Short mmCIF file of C-alpha atoms and ligand atoms in Angstrom, two decimals:
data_model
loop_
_atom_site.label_atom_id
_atom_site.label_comp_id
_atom_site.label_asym_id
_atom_site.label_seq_id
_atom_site.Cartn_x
_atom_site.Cartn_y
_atom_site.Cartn_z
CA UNK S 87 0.00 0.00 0.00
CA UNK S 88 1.26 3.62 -0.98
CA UNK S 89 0.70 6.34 1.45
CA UNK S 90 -2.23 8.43 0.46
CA UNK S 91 -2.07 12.30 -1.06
CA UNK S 92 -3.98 14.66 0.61
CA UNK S 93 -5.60 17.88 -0.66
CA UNK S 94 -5.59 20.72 1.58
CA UNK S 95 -7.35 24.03 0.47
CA UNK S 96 -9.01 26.68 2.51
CA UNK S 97 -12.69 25.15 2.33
CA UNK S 98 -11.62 21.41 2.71
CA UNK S 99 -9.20 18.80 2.95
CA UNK S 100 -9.73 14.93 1.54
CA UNK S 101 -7.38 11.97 0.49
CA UNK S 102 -6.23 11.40 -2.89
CA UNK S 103 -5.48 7.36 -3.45
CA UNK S 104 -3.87 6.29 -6.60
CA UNK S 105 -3.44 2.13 -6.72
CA UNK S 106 -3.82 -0.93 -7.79
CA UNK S 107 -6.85 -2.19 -6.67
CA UNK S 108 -7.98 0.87 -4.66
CA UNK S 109 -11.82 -0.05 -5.40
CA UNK S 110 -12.00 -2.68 -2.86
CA UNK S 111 -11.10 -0.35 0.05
CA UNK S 112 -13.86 2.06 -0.54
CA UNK S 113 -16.33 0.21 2.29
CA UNK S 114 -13.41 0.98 4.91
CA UNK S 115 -12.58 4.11 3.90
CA UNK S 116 -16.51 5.17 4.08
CA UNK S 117 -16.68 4.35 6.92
CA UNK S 118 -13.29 6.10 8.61
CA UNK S 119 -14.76 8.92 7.13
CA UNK S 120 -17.93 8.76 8.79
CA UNK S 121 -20.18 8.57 5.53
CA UNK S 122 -22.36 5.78 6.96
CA UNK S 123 -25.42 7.19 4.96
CA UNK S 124 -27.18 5.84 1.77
CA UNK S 125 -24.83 5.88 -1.43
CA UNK S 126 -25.72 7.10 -4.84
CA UNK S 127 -23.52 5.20 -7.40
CA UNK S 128 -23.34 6.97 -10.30
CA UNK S 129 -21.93 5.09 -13.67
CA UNK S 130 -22.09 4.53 -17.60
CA UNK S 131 -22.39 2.27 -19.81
CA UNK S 132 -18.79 1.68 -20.01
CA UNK S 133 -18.22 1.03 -16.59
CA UNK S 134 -21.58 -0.36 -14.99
CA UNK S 135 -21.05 -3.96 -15.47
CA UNK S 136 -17.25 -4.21 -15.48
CA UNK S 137 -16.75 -2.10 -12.46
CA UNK S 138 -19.97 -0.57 -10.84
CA UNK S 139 -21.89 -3.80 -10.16
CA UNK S 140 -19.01 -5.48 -8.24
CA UNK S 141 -18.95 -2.60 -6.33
CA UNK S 142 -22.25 -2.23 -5.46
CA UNK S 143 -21.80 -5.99 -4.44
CA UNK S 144 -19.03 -5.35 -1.95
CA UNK S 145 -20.65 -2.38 -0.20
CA UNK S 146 -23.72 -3.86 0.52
CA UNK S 147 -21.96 -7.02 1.79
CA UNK S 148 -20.02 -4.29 4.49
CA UNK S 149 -24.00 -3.63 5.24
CA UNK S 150 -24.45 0.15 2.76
CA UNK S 151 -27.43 0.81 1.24
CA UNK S 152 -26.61 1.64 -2.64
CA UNK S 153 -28.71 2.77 -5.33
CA UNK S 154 -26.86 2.88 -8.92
CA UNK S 155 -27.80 5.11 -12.56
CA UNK S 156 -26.17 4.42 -15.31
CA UNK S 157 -26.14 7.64 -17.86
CA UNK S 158 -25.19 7.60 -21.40
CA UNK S 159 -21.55 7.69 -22.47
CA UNK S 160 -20.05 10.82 -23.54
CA UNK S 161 -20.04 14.84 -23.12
CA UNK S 162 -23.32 14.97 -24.44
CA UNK S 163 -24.57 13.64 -21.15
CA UNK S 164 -23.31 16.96 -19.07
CA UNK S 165 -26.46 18.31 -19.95
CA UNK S 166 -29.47 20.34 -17.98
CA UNK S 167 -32.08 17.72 -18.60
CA UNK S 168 -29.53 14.32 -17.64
CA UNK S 169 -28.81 16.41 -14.33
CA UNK S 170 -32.57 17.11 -13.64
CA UNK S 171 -33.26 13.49 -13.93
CA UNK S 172 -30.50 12.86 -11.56
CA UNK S 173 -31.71 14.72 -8.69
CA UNK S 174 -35.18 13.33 -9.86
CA UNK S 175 -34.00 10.30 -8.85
CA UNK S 176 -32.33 10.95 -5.98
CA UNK S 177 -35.09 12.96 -4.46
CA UNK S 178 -37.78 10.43 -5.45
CA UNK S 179 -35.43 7.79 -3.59
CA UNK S 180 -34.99 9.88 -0.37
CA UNK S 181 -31.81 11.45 -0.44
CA UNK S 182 -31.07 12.59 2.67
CA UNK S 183 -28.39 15.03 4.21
CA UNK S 184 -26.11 12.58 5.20
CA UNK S 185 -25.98 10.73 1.83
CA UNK S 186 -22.81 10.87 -0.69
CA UNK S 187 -22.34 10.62 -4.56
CA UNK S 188 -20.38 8.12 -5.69
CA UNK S 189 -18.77 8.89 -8.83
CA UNK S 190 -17.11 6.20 -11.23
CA UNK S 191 -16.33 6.77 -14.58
CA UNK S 192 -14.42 9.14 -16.77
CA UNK S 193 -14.44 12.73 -16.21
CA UNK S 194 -17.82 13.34 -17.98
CA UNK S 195 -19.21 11.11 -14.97
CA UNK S 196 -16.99 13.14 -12.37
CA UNK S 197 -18.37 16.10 -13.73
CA UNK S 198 -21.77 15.05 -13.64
CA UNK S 199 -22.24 12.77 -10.58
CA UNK S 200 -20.26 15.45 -8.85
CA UNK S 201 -22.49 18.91 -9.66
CA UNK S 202 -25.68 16.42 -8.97
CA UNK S 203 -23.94 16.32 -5.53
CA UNK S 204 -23.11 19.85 -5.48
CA UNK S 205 -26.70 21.53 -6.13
CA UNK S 206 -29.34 18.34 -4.49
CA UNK S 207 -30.39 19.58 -0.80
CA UNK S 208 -28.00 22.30 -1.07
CA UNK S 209 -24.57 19.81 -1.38
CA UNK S 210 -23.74 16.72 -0.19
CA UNK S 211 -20.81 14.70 -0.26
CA UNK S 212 -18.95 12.83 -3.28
CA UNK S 213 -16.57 10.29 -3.61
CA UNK S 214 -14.53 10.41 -7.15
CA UNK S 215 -13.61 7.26 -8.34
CA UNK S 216 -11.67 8.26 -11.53
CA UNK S 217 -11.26 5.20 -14.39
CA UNK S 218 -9.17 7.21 -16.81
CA UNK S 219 -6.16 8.18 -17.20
CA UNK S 220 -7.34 11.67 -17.72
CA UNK S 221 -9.73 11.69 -15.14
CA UNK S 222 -7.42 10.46 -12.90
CA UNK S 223 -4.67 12.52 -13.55
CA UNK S 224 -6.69 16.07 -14.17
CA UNK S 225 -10.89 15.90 -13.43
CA UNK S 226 -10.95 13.86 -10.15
CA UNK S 227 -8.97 15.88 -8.32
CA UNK S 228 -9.80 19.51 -7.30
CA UNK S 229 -13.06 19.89 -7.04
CA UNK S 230 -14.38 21.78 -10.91
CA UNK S 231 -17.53 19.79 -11.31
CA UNK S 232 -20.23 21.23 -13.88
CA UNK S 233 -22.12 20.72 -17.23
CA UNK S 234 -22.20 22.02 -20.38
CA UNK S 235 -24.65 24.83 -21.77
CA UNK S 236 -25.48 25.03 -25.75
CA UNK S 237 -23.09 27.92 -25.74
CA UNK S 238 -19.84 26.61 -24.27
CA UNK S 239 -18.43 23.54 -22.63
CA UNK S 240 -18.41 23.62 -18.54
CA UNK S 241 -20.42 26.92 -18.35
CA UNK S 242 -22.95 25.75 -15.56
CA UNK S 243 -21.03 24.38 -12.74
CA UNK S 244 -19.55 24.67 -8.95
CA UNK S 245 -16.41 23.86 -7.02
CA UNK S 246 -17.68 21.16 -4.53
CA UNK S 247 -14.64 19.26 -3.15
CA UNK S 248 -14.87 15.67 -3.03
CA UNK S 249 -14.43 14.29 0.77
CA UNK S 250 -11.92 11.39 -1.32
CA UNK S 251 -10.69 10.48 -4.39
CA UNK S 252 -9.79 6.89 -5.08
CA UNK S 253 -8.19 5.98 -8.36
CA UNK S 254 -7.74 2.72 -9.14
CA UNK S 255 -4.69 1.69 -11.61
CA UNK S 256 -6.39 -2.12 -12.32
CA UNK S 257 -9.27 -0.25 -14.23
CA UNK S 258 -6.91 1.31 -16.71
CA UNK S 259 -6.91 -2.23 -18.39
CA UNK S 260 -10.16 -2.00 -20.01
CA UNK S 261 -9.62 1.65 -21.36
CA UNK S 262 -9.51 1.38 -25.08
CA UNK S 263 -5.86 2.18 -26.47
CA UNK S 264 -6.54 5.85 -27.91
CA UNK S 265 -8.48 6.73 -24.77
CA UNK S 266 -5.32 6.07 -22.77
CA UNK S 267 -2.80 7.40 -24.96
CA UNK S 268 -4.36 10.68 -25.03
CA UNK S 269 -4.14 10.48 -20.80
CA UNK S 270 -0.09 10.56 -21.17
CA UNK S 271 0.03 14.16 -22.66
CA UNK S 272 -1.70 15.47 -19.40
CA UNK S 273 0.80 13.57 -17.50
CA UNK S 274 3.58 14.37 -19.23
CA UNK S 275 2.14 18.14 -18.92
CA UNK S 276 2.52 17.89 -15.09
CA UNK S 277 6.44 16.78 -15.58
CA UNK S 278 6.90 19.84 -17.46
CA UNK S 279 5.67 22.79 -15.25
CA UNK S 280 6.35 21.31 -12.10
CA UNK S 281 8.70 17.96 -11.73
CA UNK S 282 11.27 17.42 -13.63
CA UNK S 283 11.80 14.08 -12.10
CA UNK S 284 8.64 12.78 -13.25
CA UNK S 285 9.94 14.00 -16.43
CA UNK S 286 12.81 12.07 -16.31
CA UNK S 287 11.20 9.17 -15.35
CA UNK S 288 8.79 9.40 -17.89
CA UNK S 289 11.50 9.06 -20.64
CA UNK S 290 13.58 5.90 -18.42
CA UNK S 291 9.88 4.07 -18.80
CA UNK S 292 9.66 5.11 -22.31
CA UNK S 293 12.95 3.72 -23.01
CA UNK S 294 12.12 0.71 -21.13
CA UNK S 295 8.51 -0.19 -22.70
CA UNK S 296 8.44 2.67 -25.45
CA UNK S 297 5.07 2.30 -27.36
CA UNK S 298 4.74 0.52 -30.19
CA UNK S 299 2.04 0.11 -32.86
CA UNK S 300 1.40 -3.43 -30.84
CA UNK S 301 0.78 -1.73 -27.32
CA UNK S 302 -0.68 1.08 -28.89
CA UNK S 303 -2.52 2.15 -25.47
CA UNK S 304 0.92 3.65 -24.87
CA UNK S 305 3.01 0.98 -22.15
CA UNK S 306 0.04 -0.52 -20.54
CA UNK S 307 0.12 -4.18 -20.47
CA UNK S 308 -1.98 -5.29 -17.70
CA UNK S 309 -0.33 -9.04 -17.54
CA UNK S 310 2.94 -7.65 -17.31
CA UNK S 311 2.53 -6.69 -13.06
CA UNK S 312 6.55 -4.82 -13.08
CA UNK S 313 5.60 -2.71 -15.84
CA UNK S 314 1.17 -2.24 -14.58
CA UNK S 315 3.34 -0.75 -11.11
CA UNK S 316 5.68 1.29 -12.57
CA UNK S 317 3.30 3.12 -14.68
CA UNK S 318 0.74 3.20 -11.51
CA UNK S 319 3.75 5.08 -9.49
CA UNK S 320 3.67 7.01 -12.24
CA UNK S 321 0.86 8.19 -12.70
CA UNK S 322 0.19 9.08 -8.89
CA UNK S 323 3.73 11.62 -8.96
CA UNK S 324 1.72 13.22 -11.71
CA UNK S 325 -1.41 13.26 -9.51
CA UNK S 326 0.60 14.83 -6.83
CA UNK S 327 1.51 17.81 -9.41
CA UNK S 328 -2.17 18.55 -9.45
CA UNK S 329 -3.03 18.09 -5.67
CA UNK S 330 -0.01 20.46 -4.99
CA UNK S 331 -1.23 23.06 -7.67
CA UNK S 332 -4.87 22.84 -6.19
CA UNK S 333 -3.85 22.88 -2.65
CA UNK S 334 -2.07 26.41 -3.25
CA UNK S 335 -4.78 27.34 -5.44
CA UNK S 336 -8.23 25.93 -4.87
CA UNK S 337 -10.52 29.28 -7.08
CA UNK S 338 -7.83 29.18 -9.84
CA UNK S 339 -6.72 32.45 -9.08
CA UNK S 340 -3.22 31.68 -9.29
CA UNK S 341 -0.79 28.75 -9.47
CA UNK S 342 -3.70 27.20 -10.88
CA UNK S 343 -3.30 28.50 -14.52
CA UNK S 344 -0.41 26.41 -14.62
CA UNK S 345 -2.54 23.18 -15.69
CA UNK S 346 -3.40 25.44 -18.66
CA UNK S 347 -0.11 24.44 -20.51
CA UNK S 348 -1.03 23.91 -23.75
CA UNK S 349 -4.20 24.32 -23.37
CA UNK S 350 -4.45 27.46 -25.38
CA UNK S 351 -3.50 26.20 -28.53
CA UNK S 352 -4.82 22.60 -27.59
CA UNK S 353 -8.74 24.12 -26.96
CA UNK S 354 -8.63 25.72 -30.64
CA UNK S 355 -7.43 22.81 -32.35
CA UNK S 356 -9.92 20.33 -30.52
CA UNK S 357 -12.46 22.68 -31.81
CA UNK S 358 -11.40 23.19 -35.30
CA UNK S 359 -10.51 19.71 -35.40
CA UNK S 360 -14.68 19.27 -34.34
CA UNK S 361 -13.48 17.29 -31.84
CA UNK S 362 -12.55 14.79 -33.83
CA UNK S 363 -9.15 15.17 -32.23
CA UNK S 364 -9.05 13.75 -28.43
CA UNK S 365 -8.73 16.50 -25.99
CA UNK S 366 -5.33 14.76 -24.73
CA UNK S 367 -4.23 14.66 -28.30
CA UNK S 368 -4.94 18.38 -29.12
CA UNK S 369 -3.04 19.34 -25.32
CA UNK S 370 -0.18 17.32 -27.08
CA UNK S 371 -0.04 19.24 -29.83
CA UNK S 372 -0.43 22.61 -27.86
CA UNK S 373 2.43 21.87 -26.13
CA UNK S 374 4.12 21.48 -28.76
CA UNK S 375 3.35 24.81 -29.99
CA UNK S 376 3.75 26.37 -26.80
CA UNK S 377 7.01 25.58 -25.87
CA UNK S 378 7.99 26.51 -29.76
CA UNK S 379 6.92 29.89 -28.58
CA UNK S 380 8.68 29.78 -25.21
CA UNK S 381 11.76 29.09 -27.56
CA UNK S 382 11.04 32.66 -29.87
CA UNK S 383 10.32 34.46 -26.69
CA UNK S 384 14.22 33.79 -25.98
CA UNK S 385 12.78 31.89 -22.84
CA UNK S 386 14.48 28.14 -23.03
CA UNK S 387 16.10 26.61 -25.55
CA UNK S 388 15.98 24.27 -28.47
CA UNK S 389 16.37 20.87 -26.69
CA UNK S 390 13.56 21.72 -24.02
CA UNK S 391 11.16 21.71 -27.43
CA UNK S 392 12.84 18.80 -28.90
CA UNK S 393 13.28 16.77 -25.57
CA UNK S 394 9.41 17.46 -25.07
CA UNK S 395 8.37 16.41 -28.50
CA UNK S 396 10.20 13.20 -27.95
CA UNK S 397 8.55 12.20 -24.99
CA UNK S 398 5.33 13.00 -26.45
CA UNK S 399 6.01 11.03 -29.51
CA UNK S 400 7.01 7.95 -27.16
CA UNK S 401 3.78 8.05 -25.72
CA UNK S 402 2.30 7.65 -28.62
CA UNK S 403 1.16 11.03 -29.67
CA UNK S 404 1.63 13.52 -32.14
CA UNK S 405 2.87 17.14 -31.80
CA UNK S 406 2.34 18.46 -35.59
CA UNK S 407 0.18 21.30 -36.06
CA UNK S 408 -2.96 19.79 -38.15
CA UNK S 409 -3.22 22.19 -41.41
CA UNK S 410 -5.88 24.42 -40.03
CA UNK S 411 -6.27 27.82 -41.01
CA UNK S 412 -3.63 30.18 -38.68
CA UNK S 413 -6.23 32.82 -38.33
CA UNK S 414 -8.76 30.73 -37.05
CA UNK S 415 -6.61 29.39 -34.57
CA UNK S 416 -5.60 32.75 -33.43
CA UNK S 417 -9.11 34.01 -33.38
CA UNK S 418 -10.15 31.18 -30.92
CA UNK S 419 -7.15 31.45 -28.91
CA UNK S 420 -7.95 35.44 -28.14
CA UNK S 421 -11.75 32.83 -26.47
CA UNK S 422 -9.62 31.00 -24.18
CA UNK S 423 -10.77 31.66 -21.13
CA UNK S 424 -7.18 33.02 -19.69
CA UNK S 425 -7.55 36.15 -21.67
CA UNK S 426 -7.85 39.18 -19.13
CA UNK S 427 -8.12 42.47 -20.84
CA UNK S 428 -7.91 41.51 -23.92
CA UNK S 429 -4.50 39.79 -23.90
CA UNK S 430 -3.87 35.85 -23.17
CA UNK S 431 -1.96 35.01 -20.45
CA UNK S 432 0.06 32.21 -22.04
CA UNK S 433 1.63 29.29 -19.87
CA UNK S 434 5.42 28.81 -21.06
CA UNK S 435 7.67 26.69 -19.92
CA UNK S 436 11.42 28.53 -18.85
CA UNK S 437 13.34 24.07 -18.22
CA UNK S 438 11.91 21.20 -17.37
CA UNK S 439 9.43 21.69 -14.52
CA UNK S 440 8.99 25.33 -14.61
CA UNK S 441 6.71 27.59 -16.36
CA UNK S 442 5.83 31.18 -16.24
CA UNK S 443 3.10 33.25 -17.01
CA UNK S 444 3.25 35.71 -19.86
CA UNK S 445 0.95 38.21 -21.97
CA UNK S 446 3.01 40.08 -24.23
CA UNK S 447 3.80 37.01 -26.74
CA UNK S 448 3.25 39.63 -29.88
CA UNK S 449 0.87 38.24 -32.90
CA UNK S 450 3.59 37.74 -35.42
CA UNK S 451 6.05 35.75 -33.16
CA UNK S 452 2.81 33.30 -32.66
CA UNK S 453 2.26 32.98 -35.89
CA UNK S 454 5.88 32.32 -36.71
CA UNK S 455 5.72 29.34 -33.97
CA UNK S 456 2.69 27.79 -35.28
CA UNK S 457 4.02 27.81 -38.93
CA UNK S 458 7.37 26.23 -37.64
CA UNK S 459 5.20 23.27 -35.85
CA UNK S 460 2.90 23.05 -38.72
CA UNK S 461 6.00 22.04 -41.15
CA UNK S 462 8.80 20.31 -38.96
CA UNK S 463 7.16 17.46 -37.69
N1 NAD D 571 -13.47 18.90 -13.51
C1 NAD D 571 -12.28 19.08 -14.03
O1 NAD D 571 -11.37 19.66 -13.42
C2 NAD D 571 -12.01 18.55 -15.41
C3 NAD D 571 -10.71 18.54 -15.91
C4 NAD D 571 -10.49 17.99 -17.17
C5 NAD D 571 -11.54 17.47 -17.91
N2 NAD D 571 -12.80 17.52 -17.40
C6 NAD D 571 -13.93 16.95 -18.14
O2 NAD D 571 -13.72 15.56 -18.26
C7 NAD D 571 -14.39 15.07 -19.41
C8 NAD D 571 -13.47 14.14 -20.17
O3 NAD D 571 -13.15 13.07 -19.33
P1 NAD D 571 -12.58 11.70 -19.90
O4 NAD D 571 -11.50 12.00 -20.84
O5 NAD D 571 -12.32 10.83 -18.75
O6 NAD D 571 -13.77 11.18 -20.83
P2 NAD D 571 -15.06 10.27 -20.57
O7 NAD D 571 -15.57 10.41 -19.20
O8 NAD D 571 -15.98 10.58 -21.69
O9 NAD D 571 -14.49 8.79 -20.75
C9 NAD D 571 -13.97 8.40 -22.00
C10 NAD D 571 -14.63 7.10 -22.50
O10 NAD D 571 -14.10 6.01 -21.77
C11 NAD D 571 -15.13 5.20 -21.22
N3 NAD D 571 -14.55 4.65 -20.00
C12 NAD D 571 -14.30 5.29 -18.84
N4 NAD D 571 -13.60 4.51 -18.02
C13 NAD D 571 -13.42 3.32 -18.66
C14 NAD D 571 -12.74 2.12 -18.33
N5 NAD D 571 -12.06 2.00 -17.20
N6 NAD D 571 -12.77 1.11 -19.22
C15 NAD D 571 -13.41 1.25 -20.41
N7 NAD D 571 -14.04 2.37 -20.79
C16 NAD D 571 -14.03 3.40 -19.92
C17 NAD D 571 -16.28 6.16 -21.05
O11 NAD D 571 -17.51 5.50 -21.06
C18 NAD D 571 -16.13 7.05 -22.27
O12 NAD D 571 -16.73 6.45 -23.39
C19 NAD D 571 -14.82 16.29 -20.21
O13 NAD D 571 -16.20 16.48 -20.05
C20 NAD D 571 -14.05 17.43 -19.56
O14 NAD D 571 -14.74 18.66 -19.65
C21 NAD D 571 -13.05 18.02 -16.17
#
């Protein structure tokens, strides 16, 4: 057993668990936490049968009463009418006070399960029980939950901090290859503006297992137990990034910003791409760009870009700029929701594990960096 993260913020402080089989201590860790009330398991498709039903089972064998919903795959279920008939449900059932959420699944489901928690009898508490990569690593942990409104993703929403997150590596096995690959840019994000060591550890394990158009999940190989608990350490350093960042930082009115690192870039390209590019895989490529325009600023060098693209490329993704049209990527960029009076505040990185915040990157030097991306690789 690894010893747990904790989040500490002004409003609330909870433990972060990222292992191997984390699931099955959820009963015990329910009840050190004093949530002895009715659960509310909320699930998809995805994840009902392979993971939500054996849970189910095991908490009512510890003696919890648990009702479960399954909602429909995918964004389009962070919607008004899915979270009406959520509390619907809830309220029909008797939710009481004393109740929690549980929330398994991917971040949509975090999301979800998590503002349901936030808004029914005026907030009660959730459990996020993150099964992917990007979930795990970025949505779980920090308390955004929310849905989407026809004019813009995550425009409803709340900060409601969960009282724990448990993340359990094992259910990384079922994830289908792209929708783990994309999870290593956000993790190799964290390595690059704020620990260098789980930088350089990233490339020892990429060197070691390097992906491969056979593993093309990026490393995992769930029969392979060495490898499954190197990449679970992993992944729980880069979870510590973001329970560090959110710790300082809980209203994202700081440090916070920092998880925006290629972002900027990434959000226009997943939308001109009409999302037919992963979110991970357009962060990939926004790094890409990014640190292309840390390098024109005269703010790090030519191997930081290169030893970036590398990694990125190990883990399976690509870092070329897709030939979209250069105004229409700056237009969207001056959307992002960093912009503050009228300028973007761009995340660059200075080395390996630091970044700093900067709003005078001038029009033509962007343009420049996105035409040098778009051609070299
Ligand atoms: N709250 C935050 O801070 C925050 C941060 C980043 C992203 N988000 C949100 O997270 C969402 C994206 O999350 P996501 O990338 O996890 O996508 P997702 O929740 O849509 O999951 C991706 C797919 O994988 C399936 N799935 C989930 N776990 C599985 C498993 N273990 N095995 C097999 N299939 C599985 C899901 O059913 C889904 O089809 C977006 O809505 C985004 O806005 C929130």
């Amino acid at each position: 057993m690894t010893d747990d993260l904790t989040v500490t913020t002004t409003t609330a402080s909870y433990p972060v668990v990222v292992e191997a089989g984390a699931l099955a201590s959820l009963p015990v860790r329910l009840e050190a936490l004093g949530l002895r009330g009715n659960l509310w398991l909320i699930c998809d498709g995805a994840v009902e049968s392979l993971y939500a039903a054996p849970l189910a089972e095991c908490l009512r064998a510890a003696g919890f009463t648990v009702h479960t919903y399954r909602v429909p795959p995918g964004d389009a279920s962070k919607n008004p009418a899915q979270l009406g008939e959520l509390h619907t449900w809830m309220i029909a059932g008797g939710v009481e006070r004393r109740d929690a959420v549980l929330a398994l699944g991917g971040g949509v489901v975090g999301d979800l399960a998590g503002f349901a928690a936030a808004t029914i009898l005026r907030g009660i508490a959730v459990v996020q029980m993150p099964t992917t990569l990007l979930s795990m690593v970025d949505a779980a942990v920090g308390g955004k939950t929310g849905i989407n409104h026809p004019l813009g993703k995550n425009l409803i929403g709340a900060f409601h901090q969960p009282r724990l997150v448990l993340a359990d590596t094992d259910t990384l096995a079922s994830l289908p290859p792209h929708a783990l690959r994309e999870g290593w840019s956000e993790v190799i994000k964290h390595g690059v503006i704020r620990d260098a060591g789980l930088f350089a550890e990233l490339e020892q394990l990429a060197d070691s297992y390097g992906w491969s158009e056979s593993a093309p999940g990026g490393l995992w190989d769930a029969t392979d137990s060495a490898r499954t608990t190197a990449l679970s350490n992993i992944i729980r350093r880069a979870v510590a990034v973001k329970v560090e960042v959110v710790s300082l930082d809980e209203f994202e009115r700081g440090e916070r910003i920092t998880l925006n690192y290629g972002h900027t870039i990434g959000h226009a390209v997943e939308q001109l791409s009409h999302y037919g590019l992963l979110h991970g895989e357009a962060v990939a490529v926004g790094m890409h760009a990014e640190a292309r325009i840390a390098q024109l600023m005269g703010m790090c060098d030519d191997n930081l870009v290169d030893r970036q693209a590398a990694l990125l490329h190990a883990y399976g993704l690509n870092t070329a700029l897709p030939t979209y049209d250069l105004d229409a990527i700056l237009a969207l960029t001056m959307r992002d929701k960093k912009v503050q009076a009228k300028k973007i505040r761009w995340v660059l990185p200075t080395a390996i594990g630091t970044v700093q915040v900067r709003d005078d990157v001038p029009d033509e030097l962007l343009r420049r960096a996105l035409r040098i991306v778009d051609c070299r690789l």
